[in-house]
Coordinates of C-alpha atoms in Angstrom, one line a residue:
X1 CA -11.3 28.7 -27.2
X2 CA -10.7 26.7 -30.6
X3 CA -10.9 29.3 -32.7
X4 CA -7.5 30.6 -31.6
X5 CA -8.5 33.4 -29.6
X6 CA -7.4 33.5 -25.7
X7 CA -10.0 32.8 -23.3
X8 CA -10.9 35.9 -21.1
X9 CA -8.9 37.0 -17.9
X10 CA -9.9 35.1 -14.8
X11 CA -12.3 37.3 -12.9
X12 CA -10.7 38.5 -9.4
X13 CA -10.7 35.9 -6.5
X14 CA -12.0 36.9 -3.3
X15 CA -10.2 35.1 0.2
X16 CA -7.0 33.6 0.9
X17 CA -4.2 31.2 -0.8
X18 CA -3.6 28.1 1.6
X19 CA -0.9 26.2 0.5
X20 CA -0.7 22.5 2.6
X21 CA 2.6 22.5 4.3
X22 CA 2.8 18.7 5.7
X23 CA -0.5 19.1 8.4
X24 CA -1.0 22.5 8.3
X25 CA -2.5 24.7 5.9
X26 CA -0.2 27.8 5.6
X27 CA -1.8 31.4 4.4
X28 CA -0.1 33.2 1.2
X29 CA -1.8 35.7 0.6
X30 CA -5.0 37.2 -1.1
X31 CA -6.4 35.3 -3.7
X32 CA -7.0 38.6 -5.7
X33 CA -3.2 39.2 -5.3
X34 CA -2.7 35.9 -7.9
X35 CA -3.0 37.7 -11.3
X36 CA -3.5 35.3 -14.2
X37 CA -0.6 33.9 -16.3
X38 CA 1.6 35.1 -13.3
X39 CA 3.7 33.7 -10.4
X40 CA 4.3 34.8 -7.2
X41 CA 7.0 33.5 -4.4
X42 CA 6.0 32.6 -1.3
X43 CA 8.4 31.5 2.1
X44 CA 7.3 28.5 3.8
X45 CA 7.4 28.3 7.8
X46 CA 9.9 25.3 7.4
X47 CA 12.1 27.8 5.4
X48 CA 11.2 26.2 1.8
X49 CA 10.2 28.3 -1.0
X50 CA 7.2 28.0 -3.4
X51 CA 6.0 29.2 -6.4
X52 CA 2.5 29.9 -7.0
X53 CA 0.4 30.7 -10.1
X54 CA -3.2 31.4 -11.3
X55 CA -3.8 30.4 -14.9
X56 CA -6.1 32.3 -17.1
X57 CA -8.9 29.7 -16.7
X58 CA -8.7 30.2 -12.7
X59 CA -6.7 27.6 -11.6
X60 CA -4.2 27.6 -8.9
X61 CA -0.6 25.7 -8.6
X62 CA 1.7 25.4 -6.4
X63 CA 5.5 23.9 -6.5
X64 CA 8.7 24.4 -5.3
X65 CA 10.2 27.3 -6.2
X66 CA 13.8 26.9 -6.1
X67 CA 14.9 25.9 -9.5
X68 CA 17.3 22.2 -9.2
X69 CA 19.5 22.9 -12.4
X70 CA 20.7 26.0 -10.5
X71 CA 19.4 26.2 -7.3
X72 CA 17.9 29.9 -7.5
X73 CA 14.8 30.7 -6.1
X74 CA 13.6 31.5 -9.8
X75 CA 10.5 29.2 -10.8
X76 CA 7.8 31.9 -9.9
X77 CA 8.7 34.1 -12.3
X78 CA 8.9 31.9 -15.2
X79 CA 6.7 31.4 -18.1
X80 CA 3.4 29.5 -18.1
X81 CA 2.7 27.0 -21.2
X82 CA 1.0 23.4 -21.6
X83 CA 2.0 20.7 -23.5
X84 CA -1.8 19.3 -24.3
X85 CA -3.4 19.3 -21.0
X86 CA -1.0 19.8 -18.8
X87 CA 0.1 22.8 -17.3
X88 CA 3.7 23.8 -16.8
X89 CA 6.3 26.6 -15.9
X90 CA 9.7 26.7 -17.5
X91 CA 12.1 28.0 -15.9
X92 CA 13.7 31.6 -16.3
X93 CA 17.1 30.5 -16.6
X94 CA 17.7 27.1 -18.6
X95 CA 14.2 27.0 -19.7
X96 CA 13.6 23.5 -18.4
X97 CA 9.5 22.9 -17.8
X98 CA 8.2 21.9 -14.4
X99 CA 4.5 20.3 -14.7
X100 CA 2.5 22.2 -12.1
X101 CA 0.3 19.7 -10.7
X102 CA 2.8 17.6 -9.6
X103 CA 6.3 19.1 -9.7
X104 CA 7.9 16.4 -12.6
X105 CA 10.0 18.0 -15.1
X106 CA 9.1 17.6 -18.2
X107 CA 12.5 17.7 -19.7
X108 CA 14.5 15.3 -17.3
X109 CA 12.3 12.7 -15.7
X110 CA 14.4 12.4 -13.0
X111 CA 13.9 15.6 -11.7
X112 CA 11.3 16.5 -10.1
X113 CA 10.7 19.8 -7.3
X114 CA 7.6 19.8 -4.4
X115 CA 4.1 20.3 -5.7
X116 CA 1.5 21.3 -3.1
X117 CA -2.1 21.4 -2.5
X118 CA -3.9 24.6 -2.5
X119 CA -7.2 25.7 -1.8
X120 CA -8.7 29.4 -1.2
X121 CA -10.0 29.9 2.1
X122 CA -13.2 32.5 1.8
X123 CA -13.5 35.4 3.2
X124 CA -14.6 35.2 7.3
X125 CA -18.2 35.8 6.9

């Protein structure tokens, strides 16, 4: 909100967090599982690692989750920012920012780690 105060928790999600691995949309895990503000890491059938997150206006991400300055598998569980209107995570360790729509680091534009598409598949019927 403009006045400075935080915008209220995202309400709970129902279904489940797809990520699109090349032609395949993989499951995660329940959407309701995603707490706001928060990342969780997720191994990909191809062996890969992402890092998801749910921002506090709803909104899912998903990049890689292995961190390139280091290597460790640390991105999920860094902290969530923006710089205007874009969101980003910066890493635990060195504190470098990754954008998470599209996996550029914001620090070093010649880094950049996988960003993926994710939807919420609803609940079966």
């Amino acid at each position: 909100m403009s006045d400075g105060t935080p915008p209220p928790p995202a309400p709970p999600l129902g279904g489940t967090v797809e990520l699109l691995t090349g032609e395949d949309w993989f499951a995660v895990c329940a959407a309701g599982e995603l707490l706001p503000g928060r990342g969780v890491a997720a191994l990909l059938p191809d062996g890969r690692q992402a890092a998801l997150f749910r921002d506090r206006a709803g909104r899912l991400y998903a990049i890689g989750n292995v961190d390139p300055f280091t290597g460790a598998g640390v991105l999920c569980h860094g902290l969530l920012g923006s710089v205007g209107d874009r969101p980003y995570v910066a890493s635990p360790l060195l504190k470098q920012r990754f954008d998470l729509a599209d996996g550029r680091c914001l620090d070093d534009d010649a880094v950049t780690v996988a960003s993926y598409p994710v939807r919420i598949r609803p609940p079966a019927a």
